Tab-separated table of N, CA and C in Angstrom:
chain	number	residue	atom	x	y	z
A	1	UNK	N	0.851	-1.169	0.000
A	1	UNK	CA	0.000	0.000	0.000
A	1	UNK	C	0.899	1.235	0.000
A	2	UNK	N	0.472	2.279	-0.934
A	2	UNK	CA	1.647	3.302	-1.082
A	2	UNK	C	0.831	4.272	-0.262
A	3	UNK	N	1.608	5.371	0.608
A	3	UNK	CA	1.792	6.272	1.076
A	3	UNK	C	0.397	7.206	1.614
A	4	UNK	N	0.037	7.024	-0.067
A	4	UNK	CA	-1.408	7.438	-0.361
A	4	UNK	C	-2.715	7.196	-0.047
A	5	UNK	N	-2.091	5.913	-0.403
A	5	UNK	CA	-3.499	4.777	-0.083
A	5	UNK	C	-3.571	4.430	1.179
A	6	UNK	N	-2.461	4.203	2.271
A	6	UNK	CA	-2.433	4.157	3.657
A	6	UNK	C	-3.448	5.575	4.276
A	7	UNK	N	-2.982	6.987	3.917
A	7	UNK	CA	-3.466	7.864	4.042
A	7	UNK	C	-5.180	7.662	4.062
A	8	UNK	N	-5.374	7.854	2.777
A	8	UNK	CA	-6.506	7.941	2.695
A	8	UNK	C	-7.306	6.804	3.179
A	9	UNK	N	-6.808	5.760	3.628
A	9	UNK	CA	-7.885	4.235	4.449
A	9	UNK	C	-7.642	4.636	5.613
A	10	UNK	N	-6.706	5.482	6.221
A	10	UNK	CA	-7.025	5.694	7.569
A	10	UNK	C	-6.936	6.633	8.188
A	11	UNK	N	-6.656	8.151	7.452
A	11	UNK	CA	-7.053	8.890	8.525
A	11	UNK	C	-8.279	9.647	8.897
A	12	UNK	N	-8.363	10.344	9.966
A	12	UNK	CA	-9.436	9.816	10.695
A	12	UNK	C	-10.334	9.086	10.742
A	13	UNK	N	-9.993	7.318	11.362
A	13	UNK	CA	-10.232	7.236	11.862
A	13	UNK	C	-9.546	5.942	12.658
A	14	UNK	N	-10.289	5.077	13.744
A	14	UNK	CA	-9.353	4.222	15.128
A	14	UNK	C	-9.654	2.925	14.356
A	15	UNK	N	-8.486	1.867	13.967
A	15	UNK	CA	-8.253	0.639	13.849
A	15	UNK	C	-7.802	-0.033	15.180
A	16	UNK	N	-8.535	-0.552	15.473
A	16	UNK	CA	-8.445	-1.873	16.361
A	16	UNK	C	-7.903	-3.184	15.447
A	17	UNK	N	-6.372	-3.537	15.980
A	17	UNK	CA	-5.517	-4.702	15.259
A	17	UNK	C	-5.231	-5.396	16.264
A	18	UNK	N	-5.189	-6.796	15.559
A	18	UNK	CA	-5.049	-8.064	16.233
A	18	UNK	C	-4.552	-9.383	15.505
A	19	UNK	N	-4.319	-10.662	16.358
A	19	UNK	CA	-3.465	-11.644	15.308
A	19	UNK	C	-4.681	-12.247	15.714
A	20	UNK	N	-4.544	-13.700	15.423
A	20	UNK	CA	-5.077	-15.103	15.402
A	20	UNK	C	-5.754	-15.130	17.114
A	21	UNK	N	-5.396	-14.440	17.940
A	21	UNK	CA	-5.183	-14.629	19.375
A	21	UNK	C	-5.844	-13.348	20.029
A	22	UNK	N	-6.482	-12.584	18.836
A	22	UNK	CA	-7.279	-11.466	19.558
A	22	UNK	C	-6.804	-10.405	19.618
A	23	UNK	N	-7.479	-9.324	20.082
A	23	UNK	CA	-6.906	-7.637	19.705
A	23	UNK	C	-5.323	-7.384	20.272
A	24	UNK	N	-4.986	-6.622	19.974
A	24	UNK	CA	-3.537	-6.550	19.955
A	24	UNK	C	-3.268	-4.962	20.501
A	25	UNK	N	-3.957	-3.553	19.913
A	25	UNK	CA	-3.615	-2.562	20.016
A	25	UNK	C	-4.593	-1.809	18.837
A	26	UNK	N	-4.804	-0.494	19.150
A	26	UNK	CA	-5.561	0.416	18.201
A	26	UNK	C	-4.282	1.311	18.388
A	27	UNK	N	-4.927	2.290	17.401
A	27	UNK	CA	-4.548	3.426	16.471
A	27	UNK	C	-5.110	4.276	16.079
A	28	UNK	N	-5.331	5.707	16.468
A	28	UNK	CA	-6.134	6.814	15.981
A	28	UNK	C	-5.461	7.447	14.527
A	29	UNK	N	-5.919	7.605	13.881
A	29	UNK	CA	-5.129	8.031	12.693
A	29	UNK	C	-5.632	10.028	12.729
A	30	UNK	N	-4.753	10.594	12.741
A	30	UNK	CA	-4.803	11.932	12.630
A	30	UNK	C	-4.309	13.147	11.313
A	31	UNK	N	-4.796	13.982	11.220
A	31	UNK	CA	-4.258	14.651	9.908
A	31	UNK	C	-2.868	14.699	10.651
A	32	UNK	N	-1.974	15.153	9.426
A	32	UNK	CA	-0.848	15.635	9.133
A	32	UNK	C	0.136	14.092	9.519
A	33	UNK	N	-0.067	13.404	9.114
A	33	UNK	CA	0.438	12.076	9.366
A	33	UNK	C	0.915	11.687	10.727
A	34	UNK	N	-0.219	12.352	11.761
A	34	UNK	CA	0.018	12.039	13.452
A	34	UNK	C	-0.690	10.841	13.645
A	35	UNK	N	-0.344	10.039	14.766
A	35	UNK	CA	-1.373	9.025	14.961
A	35	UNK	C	-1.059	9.182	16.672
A	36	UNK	N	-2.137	7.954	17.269
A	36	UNK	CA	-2.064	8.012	18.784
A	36	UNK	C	-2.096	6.586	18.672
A	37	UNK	N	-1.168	5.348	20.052
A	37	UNK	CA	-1.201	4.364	19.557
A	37	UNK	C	-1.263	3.814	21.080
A	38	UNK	N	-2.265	2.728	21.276
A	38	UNK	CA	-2.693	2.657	22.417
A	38	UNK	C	-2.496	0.739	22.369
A	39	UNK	N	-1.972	-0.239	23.442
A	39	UNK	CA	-2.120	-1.707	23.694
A	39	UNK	C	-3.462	-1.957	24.579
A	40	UNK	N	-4.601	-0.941	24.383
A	40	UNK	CA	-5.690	-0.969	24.660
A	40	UNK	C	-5.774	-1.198	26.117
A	41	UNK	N	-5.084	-0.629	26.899
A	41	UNK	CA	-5.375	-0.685	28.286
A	41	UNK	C	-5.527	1.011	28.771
A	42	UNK	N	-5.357	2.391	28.123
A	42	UNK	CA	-6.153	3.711	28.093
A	42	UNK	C	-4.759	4.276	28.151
A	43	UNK	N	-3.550	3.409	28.134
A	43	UNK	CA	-2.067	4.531	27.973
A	43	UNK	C	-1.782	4.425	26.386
A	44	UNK	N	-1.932	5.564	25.995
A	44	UNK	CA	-1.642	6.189	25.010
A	44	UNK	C	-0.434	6.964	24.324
A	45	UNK	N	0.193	6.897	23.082
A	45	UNK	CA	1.493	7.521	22.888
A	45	UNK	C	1.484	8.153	21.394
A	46	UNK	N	1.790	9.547	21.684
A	46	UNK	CA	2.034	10.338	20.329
A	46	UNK	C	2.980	9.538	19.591
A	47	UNK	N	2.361	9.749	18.364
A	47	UNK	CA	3.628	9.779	17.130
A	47	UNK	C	3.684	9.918	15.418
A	48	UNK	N	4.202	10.108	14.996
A	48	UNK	CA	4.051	10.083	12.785
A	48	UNK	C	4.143	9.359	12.504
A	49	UNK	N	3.575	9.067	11.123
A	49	UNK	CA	3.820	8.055	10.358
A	49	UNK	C	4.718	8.543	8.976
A	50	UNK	N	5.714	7.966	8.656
A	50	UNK	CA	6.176	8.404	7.137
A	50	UNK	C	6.293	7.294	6.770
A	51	UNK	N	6.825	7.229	4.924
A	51	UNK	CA	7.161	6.496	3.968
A	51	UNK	C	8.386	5.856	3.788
A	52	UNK	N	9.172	4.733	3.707
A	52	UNK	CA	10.348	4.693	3.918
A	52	UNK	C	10.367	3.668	2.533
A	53	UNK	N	10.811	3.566	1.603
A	53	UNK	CA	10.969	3.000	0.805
A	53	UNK	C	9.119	2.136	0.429
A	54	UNK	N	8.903	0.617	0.439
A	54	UNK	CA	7.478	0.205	0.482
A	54	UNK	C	6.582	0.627	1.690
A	55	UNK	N	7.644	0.506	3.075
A	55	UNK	CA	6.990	0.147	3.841
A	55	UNK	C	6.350	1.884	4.335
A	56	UNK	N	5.635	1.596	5.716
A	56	UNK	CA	5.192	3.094	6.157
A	56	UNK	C	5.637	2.643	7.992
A	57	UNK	N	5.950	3.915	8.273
A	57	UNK	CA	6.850	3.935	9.592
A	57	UNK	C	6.367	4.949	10.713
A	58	UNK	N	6.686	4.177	11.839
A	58	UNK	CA	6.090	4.783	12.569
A	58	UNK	C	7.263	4.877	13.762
A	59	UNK	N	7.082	6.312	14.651
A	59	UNK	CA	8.071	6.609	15.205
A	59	UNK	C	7.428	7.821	16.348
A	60	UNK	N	7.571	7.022	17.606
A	60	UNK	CA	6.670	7.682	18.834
A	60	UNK	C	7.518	8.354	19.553
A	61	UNK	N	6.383	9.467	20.631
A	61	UNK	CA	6.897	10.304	21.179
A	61	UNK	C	8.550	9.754	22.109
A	62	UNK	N	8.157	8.655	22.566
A	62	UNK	CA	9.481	8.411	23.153
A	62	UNK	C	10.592	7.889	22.450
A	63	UNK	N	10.550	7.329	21.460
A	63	UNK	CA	11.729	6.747	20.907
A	63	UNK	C	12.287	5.960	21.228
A	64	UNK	N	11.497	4.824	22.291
A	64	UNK	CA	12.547	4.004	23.039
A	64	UNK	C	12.746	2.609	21.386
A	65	UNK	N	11.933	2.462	20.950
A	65	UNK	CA	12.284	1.447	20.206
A	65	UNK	C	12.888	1.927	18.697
A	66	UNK	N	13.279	3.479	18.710
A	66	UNK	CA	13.187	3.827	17.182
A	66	UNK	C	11.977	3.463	16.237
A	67	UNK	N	12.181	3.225	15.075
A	67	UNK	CA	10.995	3.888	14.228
A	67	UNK	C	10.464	2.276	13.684
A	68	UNK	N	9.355	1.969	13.606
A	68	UNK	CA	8.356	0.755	13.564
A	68	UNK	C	8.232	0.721	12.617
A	69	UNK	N	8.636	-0.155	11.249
A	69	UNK	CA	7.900	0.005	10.106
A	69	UNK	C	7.434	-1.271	9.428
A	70	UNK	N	6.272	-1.210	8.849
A	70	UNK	CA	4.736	-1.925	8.422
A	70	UNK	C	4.448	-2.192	6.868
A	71	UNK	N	4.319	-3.089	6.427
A	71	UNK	CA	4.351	-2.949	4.795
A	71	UNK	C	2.252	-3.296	5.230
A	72	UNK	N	1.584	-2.685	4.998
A	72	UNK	CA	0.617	-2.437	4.922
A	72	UNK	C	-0.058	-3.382	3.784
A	73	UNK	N	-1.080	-4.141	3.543
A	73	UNK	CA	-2.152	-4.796	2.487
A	73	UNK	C	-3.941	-4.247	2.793
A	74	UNK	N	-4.392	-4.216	1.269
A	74	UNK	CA	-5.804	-3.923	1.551
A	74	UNK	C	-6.090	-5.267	1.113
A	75	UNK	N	-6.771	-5.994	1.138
A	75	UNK	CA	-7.268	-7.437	0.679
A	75	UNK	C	-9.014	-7.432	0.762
A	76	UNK	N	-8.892	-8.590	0.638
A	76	UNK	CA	-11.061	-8.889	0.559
A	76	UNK	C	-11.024	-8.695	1.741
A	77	UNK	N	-10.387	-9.735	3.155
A	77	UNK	CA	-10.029	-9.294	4.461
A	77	UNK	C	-10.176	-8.436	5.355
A	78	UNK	N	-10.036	-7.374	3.965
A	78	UNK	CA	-9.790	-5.947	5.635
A	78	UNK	C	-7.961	-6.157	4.768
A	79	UNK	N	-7.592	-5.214	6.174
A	79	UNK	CA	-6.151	-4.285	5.604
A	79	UNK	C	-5.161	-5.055	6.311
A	80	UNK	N	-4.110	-5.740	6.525
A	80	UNK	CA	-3.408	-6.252	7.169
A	80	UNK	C	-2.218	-5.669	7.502
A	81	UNK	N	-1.258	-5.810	8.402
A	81	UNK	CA	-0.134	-4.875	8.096
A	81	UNK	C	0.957	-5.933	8.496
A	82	UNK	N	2.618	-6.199	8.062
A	82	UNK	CA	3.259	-7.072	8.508
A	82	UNK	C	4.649	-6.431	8.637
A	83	UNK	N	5.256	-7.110	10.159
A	83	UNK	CA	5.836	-6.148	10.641
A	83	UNK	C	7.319	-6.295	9.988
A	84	UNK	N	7.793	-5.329	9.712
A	84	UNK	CA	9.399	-5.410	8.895
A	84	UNK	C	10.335	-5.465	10.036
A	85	UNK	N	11.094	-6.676	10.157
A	85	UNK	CA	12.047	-7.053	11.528
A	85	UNK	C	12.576	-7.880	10.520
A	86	UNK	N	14.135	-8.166	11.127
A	86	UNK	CA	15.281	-8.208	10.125
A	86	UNK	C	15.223	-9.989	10.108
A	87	UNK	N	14.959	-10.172	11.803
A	87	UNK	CA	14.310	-11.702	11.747
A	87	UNK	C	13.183	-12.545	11.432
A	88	UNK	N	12.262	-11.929	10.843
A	88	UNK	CA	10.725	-11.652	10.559
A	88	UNK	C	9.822	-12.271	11.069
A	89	UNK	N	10.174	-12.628	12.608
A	89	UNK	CA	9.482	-12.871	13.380
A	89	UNK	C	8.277	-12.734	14.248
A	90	UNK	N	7.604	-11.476	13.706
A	90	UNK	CA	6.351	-11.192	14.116
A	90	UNK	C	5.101	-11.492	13.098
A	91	UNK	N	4.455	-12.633	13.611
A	91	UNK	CA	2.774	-12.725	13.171
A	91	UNK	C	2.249	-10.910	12.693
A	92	UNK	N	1.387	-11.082	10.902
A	92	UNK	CA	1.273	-10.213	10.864
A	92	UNK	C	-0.362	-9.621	11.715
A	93	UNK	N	-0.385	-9.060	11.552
A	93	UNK	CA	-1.867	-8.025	12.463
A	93	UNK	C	-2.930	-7.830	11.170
A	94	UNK	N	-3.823	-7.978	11.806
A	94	UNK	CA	-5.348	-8.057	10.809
A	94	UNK	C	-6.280	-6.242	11.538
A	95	UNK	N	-6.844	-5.941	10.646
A	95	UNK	CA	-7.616	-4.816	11.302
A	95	UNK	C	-9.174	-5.371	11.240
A	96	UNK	N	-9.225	-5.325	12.635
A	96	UNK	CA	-10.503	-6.251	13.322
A	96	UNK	C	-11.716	-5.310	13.605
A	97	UNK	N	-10.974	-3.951	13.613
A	97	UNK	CA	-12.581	-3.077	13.509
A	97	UNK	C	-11.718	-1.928	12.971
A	98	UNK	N	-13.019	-0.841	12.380
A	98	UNK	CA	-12.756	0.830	12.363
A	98	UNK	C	-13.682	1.592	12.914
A	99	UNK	N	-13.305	2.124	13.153
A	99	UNK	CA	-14.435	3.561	13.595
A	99	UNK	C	-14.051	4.917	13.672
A	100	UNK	N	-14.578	5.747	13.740
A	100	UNK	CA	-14.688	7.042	13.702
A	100	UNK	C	-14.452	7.648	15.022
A	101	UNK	N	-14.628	6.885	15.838
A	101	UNK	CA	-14.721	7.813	17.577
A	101	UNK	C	-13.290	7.814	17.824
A	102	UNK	N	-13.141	8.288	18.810
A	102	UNK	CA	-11.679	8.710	18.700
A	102	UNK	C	-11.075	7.589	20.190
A	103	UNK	N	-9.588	7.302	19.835
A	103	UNK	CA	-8.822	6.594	21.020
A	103	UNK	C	-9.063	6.469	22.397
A	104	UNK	N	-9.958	5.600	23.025
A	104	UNK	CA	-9.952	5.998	24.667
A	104	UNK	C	-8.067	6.387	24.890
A	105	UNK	N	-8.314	7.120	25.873
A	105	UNK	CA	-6.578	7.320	26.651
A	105	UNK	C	-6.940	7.822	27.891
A	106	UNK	N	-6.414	7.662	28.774
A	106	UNK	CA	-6.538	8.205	30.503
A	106	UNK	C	-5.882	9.590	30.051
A	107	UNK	N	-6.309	10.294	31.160
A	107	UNK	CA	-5.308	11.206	31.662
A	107	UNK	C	-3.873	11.312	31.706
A	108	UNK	N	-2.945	12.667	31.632
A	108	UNK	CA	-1.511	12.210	31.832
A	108	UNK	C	-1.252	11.615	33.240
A	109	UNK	N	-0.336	11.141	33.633
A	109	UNK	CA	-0.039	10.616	35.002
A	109	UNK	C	1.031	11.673	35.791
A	110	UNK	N	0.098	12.553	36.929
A	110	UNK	CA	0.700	13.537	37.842
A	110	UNK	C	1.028	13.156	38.825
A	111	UNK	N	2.110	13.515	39.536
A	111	UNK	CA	2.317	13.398	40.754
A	111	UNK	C	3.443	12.629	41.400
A	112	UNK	N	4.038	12.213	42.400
A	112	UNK	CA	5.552	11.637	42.941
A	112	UNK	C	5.576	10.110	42.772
């Protein structure tokens, strides 16, 4: 899926992805190629998406893992995405719902 076509299937709005084994994590898709990316328990994390050769990449507010990148499919299915790791060891992710409402996320976390 090029650049474009990622764009336009998802932004605004929240994919809920998952493997064989059930939901996995959503994704708010936002203009300007922002997204919010949540393991569905209400902690939430800024970040962009860009183009990196096929794949499309993703790279969050913290940076602890550097930049995530996804070679994306639209199929009869629904949209799949599979993860680019040098060992290619990750089961790819199916998009198990969409919607329009936006990311649950808690509050920031204040205090000692």
């Amino acid at each position: 899926m090029t650049g474009e076509a990622f764009d336009a299937a998802t932004r605004g709005k929240t994919i809920v992805y998952g493997t064989g084994q059930g939901a996995y994590g959503a994704e708010e898709y936002l203009p300007g190629h922002r997204v919010r990316w949540s393991f569905l328990d209400g902690d939430c994390i800024e970040g962009q998406w860009y183009v990196s050769g096929q794949a499309i990449c993703f790279l969050y507010e913290d940076d602890s893992l550097g930049p995530q990148c996804w070679l994306f499919h639209d199929g009869p299915g629904g949209m799949t995405a599979e993860f680019v790791s040098p060992d290619g060891a990750q089961s790819p992710l199916v998009a198990l719902s969409t919607s329009k409402e936006p990311l649950y996320c808690k509050g920031p976390k204040v205090g000692v």
